[in-house]
Amino acid sequence: WCEIHLTDEDVEDWKRGVDIAEEKLKEVLQLPPITLESCHDREDGDLQWDEINFDEEVNGKYWHALVMALHRIKQEFIQKQRKMKHLDWYLTMKRTSDKRNPKYYV
């Protein structure tokens, strides 16, 4: 659960509104940590947003800014998950690769 405050000036421009909403969400949103040990515990992109509420009736610019900001955050999280899984695969491959003595191979 988190709360952010968006103003009319924040969402006046469609693209800038998404950027501002994303910045504000990143300040208060706590995503699960992604580590090498836990990277395979979760499926890629298994973040779920429960509910979005506004204190008062708002226009589509607010909804657009918030939904697109959440989409960007989810995409960034998926990208981090995939990078961590790839790093885990690479380190596992390197650890289990052929360990021949290099002095015999020129």
Short mmCIF file of N, CA and C in Angstrom, two decimals:
data_model
loop_
_atom_site.label_atom_id
_atom_site.label_comp_id
_atom_site.label_asym_id
_atom_site.label_seq_id
_atom_site.Cartn_x
_atom_site.Cartn_y
_atom_site.Cartn_z
N TRP A 1 0.84 -1.16 0.00
CA TRP A 1 0.00 0.00 0.00
C TRP A 1 0.89 1.23 0.00
N CYS A 2 0.58 2.19 -0.84
CA CYS A 2 1.33 3.44 -0.86
C CYS A 2 0.41 4.57 -1.31
N GLU A 3 0.84 5.77 -1.04
CA GLU A 3 0.04 6.94 -1.38
C GLU A 3 0.95 7.99 -2.00
N ILE A 4 0.49 8.57 -3.11
CA ILE A 4 1.23 9.67 -3.74
C ILE A 4 0.26 10.81 -4.01
N HIS A 5 0.80 11.98 -4.21
CA HIS A 5 -0.01 13.16 -4.50
C HIS A 5 0.35 13.68 -5.88
N LEU A 6 -0.61 13.68 -6.77
CA LEU A 6 -0.45 14.24 -8.11
C LEU A 6 -1.30 15.50 -8.22
N THR A 7 -0.75 16.51 -8.85
CA THR A 7 -1.49 17.75 -9.04
C THR A 7 -1.85 17.91 -10.51
N ASP A 8 -2.68 18.91 -10.81
CA ASP A 8 -3.04 19.19 -12.20
C ASP A 8 -1.80 19.55 -13.01
N GLU A 9 -0.86 20.26 -12.39
CA GLU A 9 0.37 20.63 -13.10
C GLU A 9 1.22 19.40 -13.41
N ASP A 10 1.18 18.41 -12.52
CA ASP A 10 1.96 17.19 -12.74
C ASP A 10 1.50 16.44 -13.98
N VAL A 11 0.20 16.40 -14.22
CA VAL A 11 -0.33 15.59 -15.32
C VAL A 11 -0.78 16.43 -16.50
N GLU A 12 -0.42 17.71 -16.51
CA GLU A 12 -0.83 18.60 -17.59
C GLU A 12 -0.36 18.10 -18.95
N ASP A 13 0.92 17.71 -19.02
CA ASP A 13 1.49 17.14 -20.24
C ASP A 13 1.44 15.61 -20.10
N TRP A 14 0.95 14.92 -21.10
CA TRP A 14 0.75 13.47 -21.02
C TRP A 14 2.05 12.73 -20.72
N LYS A 15 3.11 13.01 -21.48
CA LYS A 15 4.37 12.28 -21.30
C LYS A 15 5.05 12.67 -20.00
N ARG A 16 5.11 13.94 -19.73
CA ARG A 16 5.75 14.42 -18.49
C ARG A 16 4.97 13.92 -17.27
N GLY A 17 3.67 13.81 -17.39
CA GLY A 17 2.85 13.31 -16.28
C GLY A 17 3.22 11.89 -15.90
N VAL A 18 3.50 11.08 -16.90
CA VAL A 18 3.92 9.69 -16.64
C VAL A 18 5.26 9.70 -15.92
N ASP A 19 6.20 10.54 -16.39
CA ASP A 19 7.52 10.62 -15.76
C ASP A 19 7.41 11.04 -14.29
N ILE A 20 6.58 12.04 -14.02
CA ILE A 20 6.41 12.53 -12.64
C ILE A 20 5.76 11.47 -11.77
N ALA A 21 4.73 10.82 -12.28
CA ALA A 21 4.05 9.76 -11.51
C ALA A 21 5.02 8.62 -11.22
N GLU A 22 5.84 8.27 -12.19
CA GLU A 22 6.82 7.20 -12.00
C GLU A 22 7.82 7.57 -10.91
N GLU A 23 8.32 8.79 -10.94
CA GLU A 23 9.26 9.24 -9.91
C GLU A 23 8.63 9.17 -8.53
N LYS A 24 7.40 9.65 -8.42
CA LYS A 24 6.72 9.66 -7.13
C LYS A 24 6.42 8.24 -6.64
N LEU A 25 6.05 7.36 -7.56
CA LEU A 25 5.79 5.98 -7.17
C LEU A 25 7.07 5.28 -6.70
N LYS A 26 8.17 5.52 -7.39
CA LYS A 26 9.44 4.88 -7.02
C LYS A 26 9.90 5.31 -5.63
N GLU A 27 9.52 6.52 -5.22
CA GLU A 27 9.89 6.99 -3.88
C GLU A 27 9.19 6.19 -2.78
N VAL A 28 7.96 5.76 -3.03
CA VAL A 28 7.18 5.13 -1.97
C VAL A 28 6.94 3.63 -2.18
N LEU A 29 7.11 3.13 -3.38
CA LEU A 29 6.82 1.73 -3.68
C LEU A 29 8.00 0.86 -3.27
N GLN A 30 7.72 -0.24 -2.59
CA GLN A 30 8.76 -1.17 -2.19
C GLN A 30 8.56 -2.48 -2.95
N LEU A 31 9.44 -2.72 -3.90
CA LEU A 31 9.37 -3.94 -4.70
C LEU A 31 10.20 -5.02 -4.02
N PRO A 32 9.87 -6.29 -4.27
CA PRO A 32 10.66 -7.37 -3.67
C PRO A 32 12.08 -7.35 -4.21
N PRO A 33 13.06 -7.65 -3.36
CA PRO A 33 14.46 -7.64 -3.81
C PRO A 33 14.73 -8.77 -4.80
N ILE A 34 15.63 -8.51 -5.73
CA ILE A 34 16.04 -9.52 -6.70
C ILE A 34 17.51 -9.83 -6.44
N THR A 35 17.78 -11.06 -5.99
CA THR A 35 19.15 -11.48 -5.72
C THR A 35 19.44 -12.76 -6.50
N LEU A 36 20.71 -13.12 -6.57
CA LEU A 36 21.07 -14.36 -7.26
C LEU A 36 20.43 -15.57 -6.58
N GLU A 37 20.33 -15.53 -5.26
CA GLU A 37 19.77 -16.66 -4.53
C GLU A 37 18.26 -16.79 -4.76
N SER A 38 17.58 -15.67 -4.94
CA SER A 38 16.13 -15.71 -5.02
C SER A 38 15.58 -15.41 -6.42
N CYS A 39 16.44 -15.34 -7.42
CA CYS A 39 15.97 -14.91 -8.75
C CYS A 39 15.03 -15.93 -9.40
N HIS A 40 15.11 -17.20 -9.01
CA HIS A 40 14.24 -18.21 -9.62
C HIS A 40 12.99 -18.49 -8.79
N ASP A 41 12.83 -17.79 -7.67
CA ASP A 41 11.66 -17.99 -6.82
C ASP A 41 10.39 -17.41 -7.44
N ARG A 42 10.55 -16.39 -8.27
CA ARG A 42 9.40 -15.70 -8.85
C ARG A 42 9.41 -15.84 -10.36
N GLU A 43 8.23 -15.88 -10.94
CA GLU A 43 8.10 -15.86 -12.39
C GLU A 43 8.39 -14.45 -12.89
N ASP A 44 8.83 -14.34 -14.13
CA ASP A 44 9.08 -13.01 -14.71
C ASP A 44 7.77 -12.22 -14.74
N GLY A 45 7.80 -11.03 -14.18
CA GLY A 45 6.65 -10.14 -14.25
C GLY A 45 5.48 -10.54 -13.38
N ASP A 46 5.73 -11.19 -12.26
CA ASP A 46 4.61 -11.61 -11.43
C ASP A 46 4.16 -10.54 -10.43
N LEU A 47 4.44 -9.30 -10.73
CA LEU A 47 3.94 -8.19 -9.91
C LEU A 47 2.47 -7.96 -10.24
N GLN A 48 1.67 -7.78 -9.22
CA GLN A 48 0.25 -7.52 -9.41
C GLN A 48 -0.11 -6.25 -8.66
N TRP A 49 -0.81 -5.36 -9.32
CA TRP A 49 -1.29 -4.15 -8.66
C TRP A 49 -2.71 -4.42 -8.22
N ASP A 50 -2.98 -4.22 -6.97
CA ASP A 50 -4.27 -4.56 -6.40
C ASP A 50 -5.37 -3.58 -6.77
N GLU A 51 -5.23 -2.35 -6.35
CA GLU A 51 -6.32 -1.41 -6.51
C GLU A 51 -5.74 0.00 -6.59
N ILE A 52 -6.36 0.83 -7.41
CA ILE A 52 -5.96 2.23 -7.53
C ILE A 52 -7.16 3.08 -7.15
N ASN A 53 -6.98 3.97 -6.20
CA ASN A 53 -8.06 4.85 -5.75
C ASN A 53 -7.59 6.30 -5.78
N PHE A 54 -8.53 7.18 -6.06
CA PHE A 54 -8.28 8.61 -5.98
C PHE A 54 -9.22 9.18 -4.93
N ASP A 55 -8.77 10.23 -4.22
CA ASP A 55 -9.61 10.87 -3.20
C ASP A 55 -10.82 11.54 -3.81
N GLU A 56 -10.67 12.02 -5.03
CA GLU A 56 -11.78 12.72 -5.69
C GLU A 56 -11.87 12.26 -7.14
N GLU A 57 -12.92 12.64 -7.80
CA GLU A 57 -13.10 12.28 -9.21
C GLU A 57 -12.03 12.99 -10.05
N VAL A 58 -11.32 12.22 -10.89
CA VAL A 58 -10.25 12.80 -11.71
C VAL A 58 -10.48 12.45 -13.18
N ASN A 59 -9.80 13.20 -14.04
CA ASN A 59 -9.93 12.94 -15.48
C ASN A 59 -8.96 11.86 -15.94
N GLY A 60 -8.98 11.57 -17.21
CA GLY A 60 -8.17 10.50 -17.78
C GLY A 60 -6.67 10.72 -17.71
N LYS A 61 -6.23 11.97 -17.60
CA LYS A 61 -4.79 12.23 -17.54
C LYS A 61 -4.17 11.63 -16.27
N TYR A 62 -4.90 11.68 -15.18
CA TYR A 62 -4.40 11.09 -13.94
C TYR A 62 -4.28 9.57 -14.08
N TRP A 63 -5.34 8.96 -14.62
CA TRP A 63 -5.34 7.51 -14.82
C TRP A 63 -4.22 7.11 -15.78
N HIS A 64 -4.08 7.84 -16.86
CA HIS A 64 -3.04 7.54 -17.84
C HIS A 64 -1.67 7.61 -17.19
N ALA A 65 -1.40 8.69 -16.46
CA ALA A 65 -0.09 8.87 -15.83
C ALA A 65 0.20 7.73 -14.85
N LEU A 66 -0.77 7.37 -14.05
CA LEU A 66 -0.55 6.35 -13.04
C LEU A 66 -0.40 4.95 -13.64
N VAL A 67 -1.28 4.62 -14.56
CA VAL A 67 -1.23 3.28 -15.16
C VAL A 67 0.05 3.10 -15.98
N MET A 68 0.42 4.10 -16.74
CA MET A 68 1.65 4.00 -17.54
C MET A 68 2.89 3.97 -16.65
N ALA A 69 2.88 4.73 -15.56
CA ALA A 69 4.01 4.70 -14.63
C ALA A 69 4.15 3.32 -14.00
N LEU A 70 3.03 2.71 -13.60
CA LEU A 70 3.07 1.36 -13.05
C LEU A 70 3.55 0.35 -14.09
N HIS A 71 3.14 0.54 -15.33
CA HIS A 71 3.58 -0.34 -16.41
C HIS A 71 5.10 -0.23 -16.59
N ARG A 72 5.63 0.99 -16.57
CA ARG A 72 7.08 1.17 -16.71
C ARG A 72 7.83 0.51 -15.56
N ILE A 73 7.31 0.67 -14.35
CA ILE A 73 7.96 0.08 -13.18
C ILE A 73 7.96 -1.44 -13.29
N LYS A 74 6.85 -2.00 -13.75
CA LYS A 74 6.77 -3.46 -13.92
C LYS A 74 7.74 -3.93 -14.99
N GLN A 75 7.83 -3.21 -16.11
CA GLN A 75 8.75 -3.59 -17.18
C GLN A 75 10.20 -3.52 -16.70
N GLU A 76 10.52 -2.51 -15.93
CA GLU A 76 11.87 -2.37 -15.37
C GLU A 76 12.17 -3.53 -14.42
N PHE A 77 11.20 -3.91 -13.62
CA PHE A 77 11.35 -5.03 -12.69
C PHE A 77 11.58 -6.33 -13.46
N ILE A 78 10.81 -6.55 -14.53
CA ILE A 78 10.98 -7.74 -15.36
C ILE A 78 12.37 -7.78 -15.97
N GLN A 79 12.83 -6.64 -16.45
CA GLN A 79 14.16 -6.55 -17.05
C GLN A 79 15.24 -6.91 -16.02
N LYS A 80 15.10 -6.41 -14.79
CA LYS A 80 16.07 -6.74 -13.73
C LYS A 80 16.02 -8.23 -13.40
N GLN A 81 14.80 -8.80 -13.37
CA GLN A 81 14.67 -10.24 -13.11
C GLN A 81 15.40 -11.05 -14.18
N ARG A 82 15.19 -10.69 -15.43
CA ARG A 82 15.81 -11.44 -16.53
C ARG A 82 17.33 -11.30 -16.52
N LYS A 83 17.83 -10.10 -16.21
CA LYS A 83 19.28 -9.90 -16.12
C LYS A 83 19.87 -10.75 -15.01
N MET A 84 19.19 -10.79 -13.88
CA MET A 84 19.69 -11.57 -12.75
C MET A 84 19.66 -13.07 -13.08
N LYS A 85 18.61 -13.53 -13.75
CA LYS A 85 18.54 -14.94 -14.14
C LYS A 85 19.63 -15.29 -15.14
N HIS A 86 19.90 -14.37 -16.06
CA HIS A 86 20.96 -14.60 -17.03
C HIS A 86 22.33 -14.63 -16.34
N LEU A 87 22.53 -13.73 -15.40
CA LEU A 87 23.78 -13.72 -14.65
C LEU A 87 23.93 -15.02 -13.87
N ASP A 88 22.86 -15.51 -13.26
CA ASP A 88 22.90 -16.78 -12.54
C ASP A 88 23.25 -17.92 -13.49
N TRP A 89 22.63 -17.94 -14.66
CA TRP A 89 22.94 -18.97 -15.66
C TRP A 89 24.41 -18.90 -16.07
N TYR A 90 24.91 -17.69 -16.31
CA TYR A 90 26.30 -17.51 -16.74
C TYR A 90 27.26 -17.99 -15.65
N LEU A 91 27.01 -17.61 -14.41
CA LEU A 91 27.90 -18.02 -13.32
C LEU A 91 27.85 -19.52 -13.10
N THR A 92 26.68 -20.13 -13.25
CA THR A 92 26.56 -21.58 -13.13
C THR A 92 27.31 -22.27 -14.25
N MET A 93 27.17 -21.77 -15.48
CA MET A 93 27.88 -22.34 -16.61
C MET A 93 29.39 -22.23 -16.41
N LYS A 94 29.84 -21.08 -15.96
CA LYS A 94 31.26 -20.85 -15.74
C LYS A 94 31.80 -21.78 -14.65
N ARG A 95 31.01 -21.97 -13.60
CA ARG A 95 31.41 -22.80 -12.48
C ARG A 95 31.48 -24.28 -12.88
N THR A 96 30.59 -24.70 -13.76
CA THR A 96 30.53 -26.12 -14.13
C THR A 96 31.19 -26.43 -15.47
N SER A 97 31.84 -25.44 -16.05
CA SER A 97 32.44 -25.66 -17.37
C SER A 97 33.68 -26.55 -17.28
N ASP A 98 34.20 -26.89 -18.42
CA ASP A 98 35.37 -27.75 -18.53
C ASP A 98 36.54 -27.12 -17.78
N LYS A 99 37.16 -27.91 -16.91
CA LYS A 99 38.24 -27.37 -16.10
C LYS A 99 39.58 -28.04 -16.46
N ARG A 100 39.86 -28.11 -17.73
CA ARG A 100 41.12 -28.70 -18.17
C ARG A 100 42.27 -27.78 -17.85
N ASN A 101 43.42 -28.35 -17.75
CA ASN A 101 44.61 -27.59 -17.46
C ASN A 101 45.03 -26.83 -18.72
N PRO A 102 45.07 -25.50 -18.70
CA PRO A 102 45.36 -24.73 -19.92
C PRO A 102 46.78 -24.88 -20.44
N LYS A 103 47.73 -25.35 -19.62
CA LYS A 103 49.10 -25.45 -20.11
C LYS A 103 49.27 -26.54 -21.17
N TYR A 104 48.32 -27.48 -21.26
CA TYR A 104 48.38 -28.54 -22.27
C TYR A 104 47.76 -28.12 -23.59
N TYR A 105 47.09 -26.98 -23.64
CA TYR A 105 46.40 -26.53 -24.85
C TYR A 105 46.98 -25.21 -25.30
N VAL A 106 47.44 -25.19 -26.52
CA VAL A 106 48.05 -23.96 -27.03
C VAL A 106 47.11 -23.27 -27.98
#
